[in-house]
Tab-separated table of N, CA and C in Angstrom:
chain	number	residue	atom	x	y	z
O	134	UNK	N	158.985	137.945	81.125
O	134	UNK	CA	159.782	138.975	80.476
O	134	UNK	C	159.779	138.790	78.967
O	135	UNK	N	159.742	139.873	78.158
O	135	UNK	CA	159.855	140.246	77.010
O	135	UNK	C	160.937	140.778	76.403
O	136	UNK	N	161.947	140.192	75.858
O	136	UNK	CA	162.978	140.982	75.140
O	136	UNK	C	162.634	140.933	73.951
O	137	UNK	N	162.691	142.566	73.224
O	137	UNK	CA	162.692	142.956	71.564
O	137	UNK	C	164.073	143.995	71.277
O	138	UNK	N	164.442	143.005	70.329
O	138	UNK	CA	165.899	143.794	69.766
O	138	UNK	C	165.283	144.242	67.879
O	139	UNK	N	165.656	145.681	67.810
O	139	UNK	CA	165.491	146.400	66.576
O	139	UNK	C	166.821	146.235	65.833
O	140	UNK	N	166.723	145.660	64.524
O	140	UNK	CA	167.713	145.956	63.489
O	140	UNK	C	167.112	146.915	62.167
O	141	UNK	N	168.306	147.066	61.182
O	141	UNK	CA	167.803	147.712	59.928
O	141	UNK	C	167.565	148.823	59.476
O	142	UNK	N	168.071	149.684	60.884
O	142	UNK	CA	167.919	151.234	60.346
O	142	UNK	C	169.045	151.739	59.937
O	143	UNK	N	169.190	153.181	58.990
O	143	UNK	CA	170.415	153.404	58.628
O	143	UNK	C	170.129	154.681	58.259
O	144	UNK	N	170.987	154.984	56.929
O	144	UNK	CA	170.954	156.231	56.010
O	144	UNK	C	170.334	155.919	54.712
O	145	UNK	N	169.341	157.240	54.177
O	145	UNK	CA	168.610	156.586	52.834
O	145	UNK	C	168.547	157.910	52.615
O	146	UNK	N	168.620	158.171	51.006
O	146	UNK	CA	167.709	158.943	50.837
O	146	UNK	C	166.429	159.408	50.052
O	147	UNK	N	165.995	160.426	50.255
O	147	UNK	CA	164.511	160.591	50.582
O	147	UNK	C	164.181	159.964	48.834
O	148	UNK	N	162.839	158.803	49.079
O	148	UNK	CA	162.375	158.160	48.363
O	148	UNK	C	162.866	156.934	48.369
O	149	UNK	N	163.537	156.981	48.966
O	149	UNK	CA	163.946	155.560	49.242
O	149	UNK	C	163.259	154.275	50.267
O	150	UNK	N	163.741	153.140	50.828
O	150	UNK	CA	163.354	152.467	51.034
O	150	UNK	C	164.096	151.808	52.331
O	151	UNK	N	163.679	151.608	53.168
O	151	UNK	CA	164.162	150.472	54.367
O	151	UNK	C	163.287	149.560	54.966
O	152	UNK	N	163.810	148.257	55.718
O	152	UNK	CA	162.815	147.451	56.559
O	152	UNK	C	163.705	147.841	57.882
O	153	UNK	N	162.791	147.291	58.761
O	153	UNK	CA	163.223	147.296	60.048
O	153	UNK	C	162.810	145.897	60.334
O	154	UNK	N	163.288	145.389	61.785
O	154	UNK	CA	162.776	144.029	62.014
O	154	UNK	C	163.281	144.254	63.403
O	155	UNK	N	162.246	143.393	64.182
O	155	UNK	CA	162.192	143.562	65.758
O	155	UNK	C	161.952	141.961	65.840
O	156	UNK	N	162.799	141.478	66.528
O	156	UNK	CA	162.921	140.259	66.782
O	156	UNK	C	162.798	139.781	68.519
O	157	UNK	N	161.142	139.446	68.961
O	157	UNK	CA	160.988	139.173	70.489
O	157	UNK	C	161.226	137.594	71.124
O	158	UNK	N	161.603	138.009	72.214
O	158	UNK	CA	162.081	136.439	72.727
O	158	UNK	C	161.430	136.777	74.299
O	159	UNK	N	161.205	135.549	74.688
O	159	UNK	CA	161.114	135.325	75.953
O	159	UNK	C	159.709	134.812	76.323
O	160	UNK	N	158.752	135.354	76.991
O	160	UNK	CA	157.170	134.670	76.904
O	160	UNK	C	156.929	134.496	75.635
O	161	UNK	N	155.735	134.018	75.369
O	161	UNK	CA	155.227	133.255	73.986
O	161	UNK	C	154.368	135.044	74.249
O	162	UNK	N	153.544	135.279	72.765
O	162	UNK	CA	153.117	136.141	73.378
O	162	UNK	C	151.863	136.381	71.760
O	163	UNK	N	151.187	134.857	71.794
O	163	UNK	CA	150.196	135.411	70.679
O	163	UNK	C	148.548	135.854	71.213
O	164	UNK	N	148.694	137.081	72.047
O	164	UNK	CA	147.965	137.924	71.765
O	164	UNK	C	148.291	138.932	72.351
O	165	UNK	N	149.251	139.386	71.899
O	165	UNK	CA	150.401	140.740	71.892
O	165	UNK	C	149.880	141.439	71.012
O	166	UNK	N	150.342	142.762	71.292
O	166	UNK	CA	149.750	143.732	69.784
O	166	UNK	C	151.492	144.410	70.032
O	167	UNK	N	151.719	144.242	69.170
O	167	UNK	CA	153.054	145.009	68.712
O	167	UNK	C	153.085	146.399	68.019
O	168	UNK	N	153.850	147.437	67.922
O	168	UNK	CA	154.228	148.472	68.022
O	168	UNK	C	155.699	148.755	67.620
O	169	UNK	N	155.076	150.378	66.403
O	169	UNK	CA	156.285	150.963	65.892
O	169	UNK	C	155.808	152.141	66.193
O	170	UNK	N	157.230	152.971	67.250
O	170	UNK	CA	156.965	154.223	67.361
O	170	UNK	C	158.144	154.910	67.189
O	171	UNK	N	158.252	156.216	67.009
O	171	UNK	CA	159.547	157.002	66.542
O	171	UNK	C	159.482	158.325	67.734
O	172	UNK	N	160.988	158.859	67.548
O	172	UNK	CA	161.594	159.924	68.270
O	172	UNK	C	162.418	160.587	67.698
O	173	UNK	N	161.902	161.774	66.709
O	173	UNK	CA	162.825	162.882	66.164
O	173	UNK	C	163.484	163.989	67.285
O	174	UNK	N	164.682	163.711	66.816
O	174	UNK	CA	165.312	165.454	68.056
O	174	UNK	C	164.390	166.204	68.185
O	175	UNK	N	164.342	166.366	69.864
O	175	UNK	CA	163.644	167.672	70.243
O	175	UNK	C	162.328	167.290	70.097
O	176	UNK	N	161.839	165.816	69.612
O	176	UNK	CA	160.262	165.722	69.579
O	176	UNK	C	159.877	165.022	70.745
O	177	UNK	N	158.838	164.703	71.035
O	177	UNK	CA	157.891	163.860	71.704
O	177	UNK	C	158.097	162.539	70.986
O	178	UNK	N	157.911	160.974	71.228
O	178	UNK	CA	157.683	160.188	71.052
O	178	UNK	C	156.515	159.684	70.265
O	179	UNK	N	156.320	159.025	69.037
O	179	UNK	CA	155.278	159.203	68.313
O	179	UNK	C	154.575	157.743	67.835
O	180	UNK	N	153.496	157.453	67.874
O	180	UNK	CA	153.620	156.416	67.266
O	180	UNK	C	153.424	156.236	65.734
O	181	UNK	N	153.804	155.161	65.531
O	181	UNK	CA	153.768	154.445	63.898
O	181	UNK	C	152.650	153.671	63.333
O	182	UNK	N	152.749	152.678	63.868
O	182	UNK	CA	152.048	151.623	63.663
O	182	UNK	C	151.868	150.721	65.074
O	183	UNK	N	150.862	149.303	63.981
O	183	UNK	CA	150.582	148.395	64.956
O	183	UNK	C	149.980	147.492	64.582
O	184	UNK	N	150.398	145.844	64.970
O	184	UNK	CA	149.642	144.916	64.595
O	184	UNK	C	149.644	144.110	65.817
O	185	UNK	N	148.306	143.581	65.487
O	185	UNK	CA	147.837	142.343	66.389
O	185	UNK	C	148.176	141.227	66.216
O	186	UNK	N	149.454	140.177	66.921
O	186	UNK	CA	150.082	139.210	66.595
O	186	UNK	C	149.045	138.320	65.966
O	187	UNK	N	148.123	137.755	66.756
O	187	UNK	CA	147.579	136.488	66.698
O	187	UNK	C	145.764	136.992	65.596
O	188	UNK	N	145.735	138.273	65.326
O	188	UNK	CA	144.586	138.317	64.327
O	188	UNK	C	145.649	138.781	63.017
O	189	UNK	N	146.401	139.621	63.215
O	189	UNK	CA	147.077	140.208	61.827
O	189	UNK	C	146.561	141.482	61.589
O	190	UNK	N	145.925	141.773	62.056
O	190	UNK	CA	145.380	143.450	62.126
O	190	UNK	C	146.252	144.409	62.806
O	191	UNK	N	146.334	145.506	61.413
O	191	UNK	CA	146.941	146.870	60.983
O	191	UNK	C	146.538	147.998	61.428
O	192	UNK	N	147.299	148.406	62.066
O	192	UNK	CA	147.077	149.949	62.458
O	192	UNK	C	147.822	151.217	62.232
O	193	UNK	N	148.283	152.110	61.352
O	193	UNK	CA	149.025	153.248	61.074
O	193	UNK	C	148.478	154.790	61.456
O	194	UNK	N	149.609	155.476	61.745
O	194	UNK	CA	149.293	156.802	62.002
O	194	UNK	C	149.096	157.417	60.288
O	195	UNK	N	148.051	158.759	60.638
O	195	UNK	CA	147.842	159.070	59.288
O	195	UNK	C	149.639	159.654	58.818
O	196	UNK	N	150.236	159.932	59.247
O	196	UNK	CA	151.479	160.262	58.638
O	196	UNK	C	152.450	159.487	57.703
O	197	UNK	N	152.209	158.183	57.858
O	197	UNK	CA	153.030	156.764	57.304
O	197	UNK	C	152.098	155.868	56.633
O	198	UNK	N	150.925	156.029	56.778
O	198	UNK	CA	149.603	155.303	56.067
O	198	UNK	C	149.862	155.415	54.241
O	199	UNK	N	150.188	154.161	53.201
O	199	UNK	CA	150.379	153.842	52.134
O	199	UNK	C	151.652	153.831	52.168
O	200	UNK	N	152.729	154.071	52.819
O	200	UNK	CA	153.808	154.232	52.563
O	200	UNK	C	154.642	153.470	53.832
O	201	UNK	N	154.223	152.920	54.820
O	201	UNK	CA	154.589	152.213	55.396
O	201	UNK	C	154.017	150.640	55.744
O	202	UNK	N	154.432	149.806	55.914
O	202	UNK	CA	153.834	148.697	56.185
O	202	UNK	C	154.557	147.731	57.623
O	203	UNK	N	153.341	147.259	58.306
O	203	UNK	CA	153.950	146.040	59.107
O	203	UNK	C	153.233	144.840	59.020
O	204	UNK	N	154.152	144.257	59.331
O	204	UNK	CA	154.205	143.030	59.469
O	204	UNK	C	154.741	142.066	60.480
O	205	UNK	N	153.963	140.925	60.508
O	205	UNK	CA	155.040	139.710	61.402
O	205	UNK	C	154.958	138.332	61.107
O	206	UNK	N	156.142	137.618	61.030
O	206	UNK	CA	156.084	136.405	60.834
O	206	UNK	C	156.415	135.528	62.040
O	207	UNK	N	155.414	134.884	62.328
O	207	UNK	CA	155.376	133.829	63.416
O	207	UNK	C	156.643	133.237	64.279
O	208	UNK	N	156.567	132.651	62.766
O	208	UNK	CA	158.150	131.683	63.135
O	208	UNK	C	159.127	132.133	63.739
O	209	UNK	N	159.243	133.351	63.176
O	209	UNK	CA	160.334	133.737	63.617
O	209	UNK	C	160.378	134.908	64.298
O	210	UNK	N	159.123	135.059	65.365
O	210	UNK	CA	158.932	135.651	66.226
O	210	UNK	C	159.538	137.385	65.513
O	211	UNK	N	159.341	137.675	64.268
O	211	UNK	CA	159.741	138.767	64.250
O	211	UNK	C	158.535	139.811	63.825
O	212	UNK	N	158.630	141.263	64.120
O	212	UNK	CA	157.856	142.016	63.923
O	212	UNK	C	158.699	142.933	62.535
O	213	UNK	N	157.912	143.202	61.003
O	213	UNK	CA	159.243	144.011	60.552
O	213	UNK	C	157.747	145.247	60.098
O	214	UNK	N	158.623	146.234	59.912
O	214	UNK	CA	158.870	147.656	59.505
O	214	UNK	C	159.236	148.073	58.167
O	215	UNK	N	158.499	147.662	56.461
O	215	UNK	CA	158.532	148.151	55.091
O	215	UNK	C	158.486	149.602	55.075
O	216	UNK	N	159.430	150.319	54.766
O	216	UNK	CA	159.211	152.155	55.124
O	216	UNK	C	159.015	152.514	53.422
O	217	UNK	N	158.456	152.985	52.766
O	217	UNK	CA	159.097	152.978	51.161
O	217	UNK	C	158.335	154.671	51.667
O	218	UNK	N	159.001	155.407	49.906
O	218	UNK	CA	159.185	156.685	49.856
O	218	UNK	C	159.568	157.820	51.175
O	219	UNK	N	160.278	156.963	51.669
O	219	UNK	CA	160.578	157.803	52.866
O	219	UNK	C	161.490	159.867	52.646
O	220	UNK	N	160.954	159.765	53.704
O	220	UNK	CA	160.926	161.543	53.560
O	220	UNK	C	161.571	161.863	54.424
O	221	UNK	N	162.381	163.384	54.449
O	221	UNK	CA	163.358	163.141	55.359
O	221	UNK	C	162.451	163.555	57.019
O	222	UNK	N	161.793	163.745	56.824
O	222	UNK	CA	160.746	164.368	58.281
O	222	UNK	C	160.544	162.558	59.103
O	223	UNK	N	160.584	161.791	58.046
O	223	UNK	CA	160.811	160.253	58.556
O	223	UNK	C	161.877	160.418	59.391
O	224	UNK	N	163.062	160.821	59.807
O	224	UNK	CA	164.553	160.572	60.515
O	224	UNK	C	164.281	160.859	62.136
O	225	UNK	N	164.194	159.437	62.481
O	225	UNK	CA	164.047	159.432	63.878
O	225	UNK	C	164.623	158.162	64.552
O	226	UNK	N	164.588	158.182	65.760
O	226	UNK	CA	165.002	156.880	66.865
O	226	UNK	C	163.328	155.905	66.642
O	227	UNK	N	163.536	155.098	65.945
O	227	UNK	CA	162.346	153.841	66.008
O	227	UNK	C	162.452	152.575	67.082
O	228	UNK	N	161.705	152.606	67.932
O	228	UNK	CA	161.115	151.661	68.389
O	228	UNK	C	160.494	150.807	68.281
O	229	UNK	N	160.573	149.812	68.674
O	229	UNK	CA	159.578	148.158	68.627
O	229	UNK	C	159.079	148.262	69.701
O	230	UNK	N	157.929	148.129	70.222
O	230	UNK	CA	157.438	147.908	71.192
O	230	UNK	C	156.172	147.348	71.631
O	231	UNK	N	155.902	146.285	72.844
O	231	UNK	CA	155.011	145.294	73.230
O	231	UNK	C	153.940	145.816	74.279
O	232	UNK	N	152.742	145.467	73.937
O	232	UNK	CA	151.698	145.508	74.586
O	232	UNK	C	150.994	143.947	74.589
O	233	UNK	N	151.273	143.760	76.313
O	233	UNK	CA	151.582	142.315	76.418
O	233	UNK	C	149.697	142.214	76.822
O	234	UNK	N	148.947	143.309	77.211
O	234	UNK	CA	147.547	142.832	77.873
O	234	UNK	C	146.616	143.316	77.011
O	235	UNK	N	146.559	143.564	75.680
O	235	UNK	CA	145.873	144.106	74.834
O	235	UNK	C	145.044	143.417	74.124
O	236	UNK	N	144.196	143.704	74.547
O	236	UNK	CA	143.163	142.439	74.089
O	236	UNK	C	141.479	142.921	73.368
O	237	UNK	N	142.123	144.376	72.349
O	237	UNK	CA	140.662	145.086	71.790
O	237	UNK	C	139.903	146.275	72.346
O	238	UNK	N	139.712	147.137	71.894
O	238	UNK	CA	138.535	148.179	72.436
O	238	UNK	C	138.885	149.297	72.601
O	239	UNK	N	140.481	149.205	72.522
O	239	UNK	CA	140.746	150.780	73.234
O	239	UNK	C	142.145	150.869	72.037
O	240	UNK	N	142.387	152.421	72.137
O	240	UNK	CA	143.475	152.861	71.414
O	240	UNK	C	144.797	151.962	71.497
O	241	UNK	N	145.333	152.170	70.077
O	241	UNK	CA	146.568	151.392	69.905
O	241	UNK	C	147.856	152.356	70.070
O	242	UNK	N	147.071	153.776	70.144
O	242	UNK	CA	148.175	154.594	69.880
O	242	UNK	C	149.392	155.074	71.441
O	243	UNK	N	148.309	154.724	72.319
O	243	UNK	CA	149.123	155.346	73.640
O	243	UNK	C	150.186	154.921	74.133
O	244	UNK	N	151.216	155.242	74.623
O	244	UNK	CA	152.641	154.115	74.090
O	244	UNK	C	152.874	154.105	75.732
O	245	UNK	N	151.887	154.649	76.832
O	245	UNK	CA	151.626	153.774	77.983
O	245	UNK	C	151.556	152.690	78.283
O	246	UNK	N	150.742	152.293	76.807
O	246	UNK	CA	149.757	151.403	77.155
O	246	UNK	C	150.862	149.902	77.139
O	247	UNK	N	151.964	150.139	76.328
O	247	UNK	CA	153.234	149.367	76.346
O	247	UNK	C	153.936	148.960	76.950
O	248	UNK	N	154.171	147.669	77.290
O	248	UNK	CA	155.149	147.404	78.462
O	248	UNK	C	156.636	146.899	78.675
O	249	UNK	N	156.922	146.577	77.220
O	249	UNK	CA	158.516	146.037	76.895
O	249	UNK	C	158.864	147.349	75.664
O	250	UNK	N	160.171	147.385	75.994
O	250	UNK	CA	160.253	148.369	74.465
O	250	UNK	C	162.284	147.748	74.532
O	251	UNK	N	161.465	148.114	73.017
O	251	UNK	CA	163.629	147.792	72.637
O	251	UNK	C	164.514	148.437	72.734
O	252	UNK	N	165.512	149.038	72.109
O	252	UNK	CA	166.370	150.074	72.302
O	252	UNK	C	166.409	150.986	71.209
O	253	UNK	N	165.892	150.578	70.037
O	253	UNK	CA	165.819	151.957	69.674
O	253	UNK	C	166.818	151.639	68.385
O	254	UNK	N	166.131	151.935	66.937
O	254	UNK	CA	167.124	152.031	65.520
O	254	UNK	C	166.973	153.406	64.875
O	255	UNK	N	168.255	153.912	64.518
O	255	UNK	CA	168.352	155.436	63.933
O	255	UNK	C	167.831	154.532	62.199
O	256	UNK	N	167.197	155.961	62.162
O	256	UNK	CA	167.024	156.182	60.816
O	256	UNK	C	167.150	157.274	59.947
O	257	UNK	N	168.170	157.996	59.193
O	257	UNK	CA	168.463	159.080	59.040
O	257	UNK	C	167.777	159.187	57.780
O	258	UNK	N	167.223	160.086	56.666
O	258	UNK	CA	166.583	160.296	55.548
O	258	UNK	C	167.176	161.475	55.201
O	259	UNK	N	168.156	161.400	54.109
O	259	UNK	CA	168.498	162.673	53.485
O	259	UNK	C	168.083	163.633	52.406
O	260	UNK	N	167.926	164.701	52.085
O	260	UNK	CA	167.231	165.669	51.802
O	260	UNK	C	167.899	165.618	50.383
């Protein structure tokens, strides 16, 4: 089992700046590919990003590409979420989420393909 708990979301506004941080416990899990995906009202589920624990390789949707960043630091088993110039079309339910058998070749984006997910940080962006 995989537990990931999301902190760090809030109210900003637009141009502004937040981190997020997803903090996993439970299996060891360095060759996990981790996952940021979002849920605006009334939308579909989307993804964000994505990195590969144990290479460090980046993956962004063209929507958040220069303006978002992830990251993770080992130690402390955390995954975080740099949002800068955020816009208010940014304001959604963000997710952390684990893809525990991912191991290269195929899309990062399918949020099937995921098998632990956290609960979820609001992020509101005001206009």
């Amino acid at each position: 089992q995989v537990q990931l708990v999301e902190s760090g979301g809030g109210l900003v506004q637009a141009g502004g700046s937040l981190r997020l941080s997803c903090v996993a416990s439970g299996r060891t899990f360095s060759s996990y590919l981790m996952g940021w995906f979002r849920q605006a009202p009334g939308k579909e589920r989307e993804f964000v990003a994505a990195i590969r624990w144990s290479l460090g390789s980046t993956y962004y949707s063209d929507s958040v590409r220069g303006r978002f960043t992830i990251s993770r630091a080992s130690a402390k088993k955390t995954v975080y979420l740099q949002m800068n110039s955020l816009k208010p079309e940014d304001t959604a339910v963000y997710y952390c989420a684990a893809d525990t058998f991912y191991s290269g070749g195929r899309s990062v984006e399918n949020e099937d393909d995921y098998d632990y997910w956290g609960q979820g940080t609001q992020v509101t962006v005001s206009s």
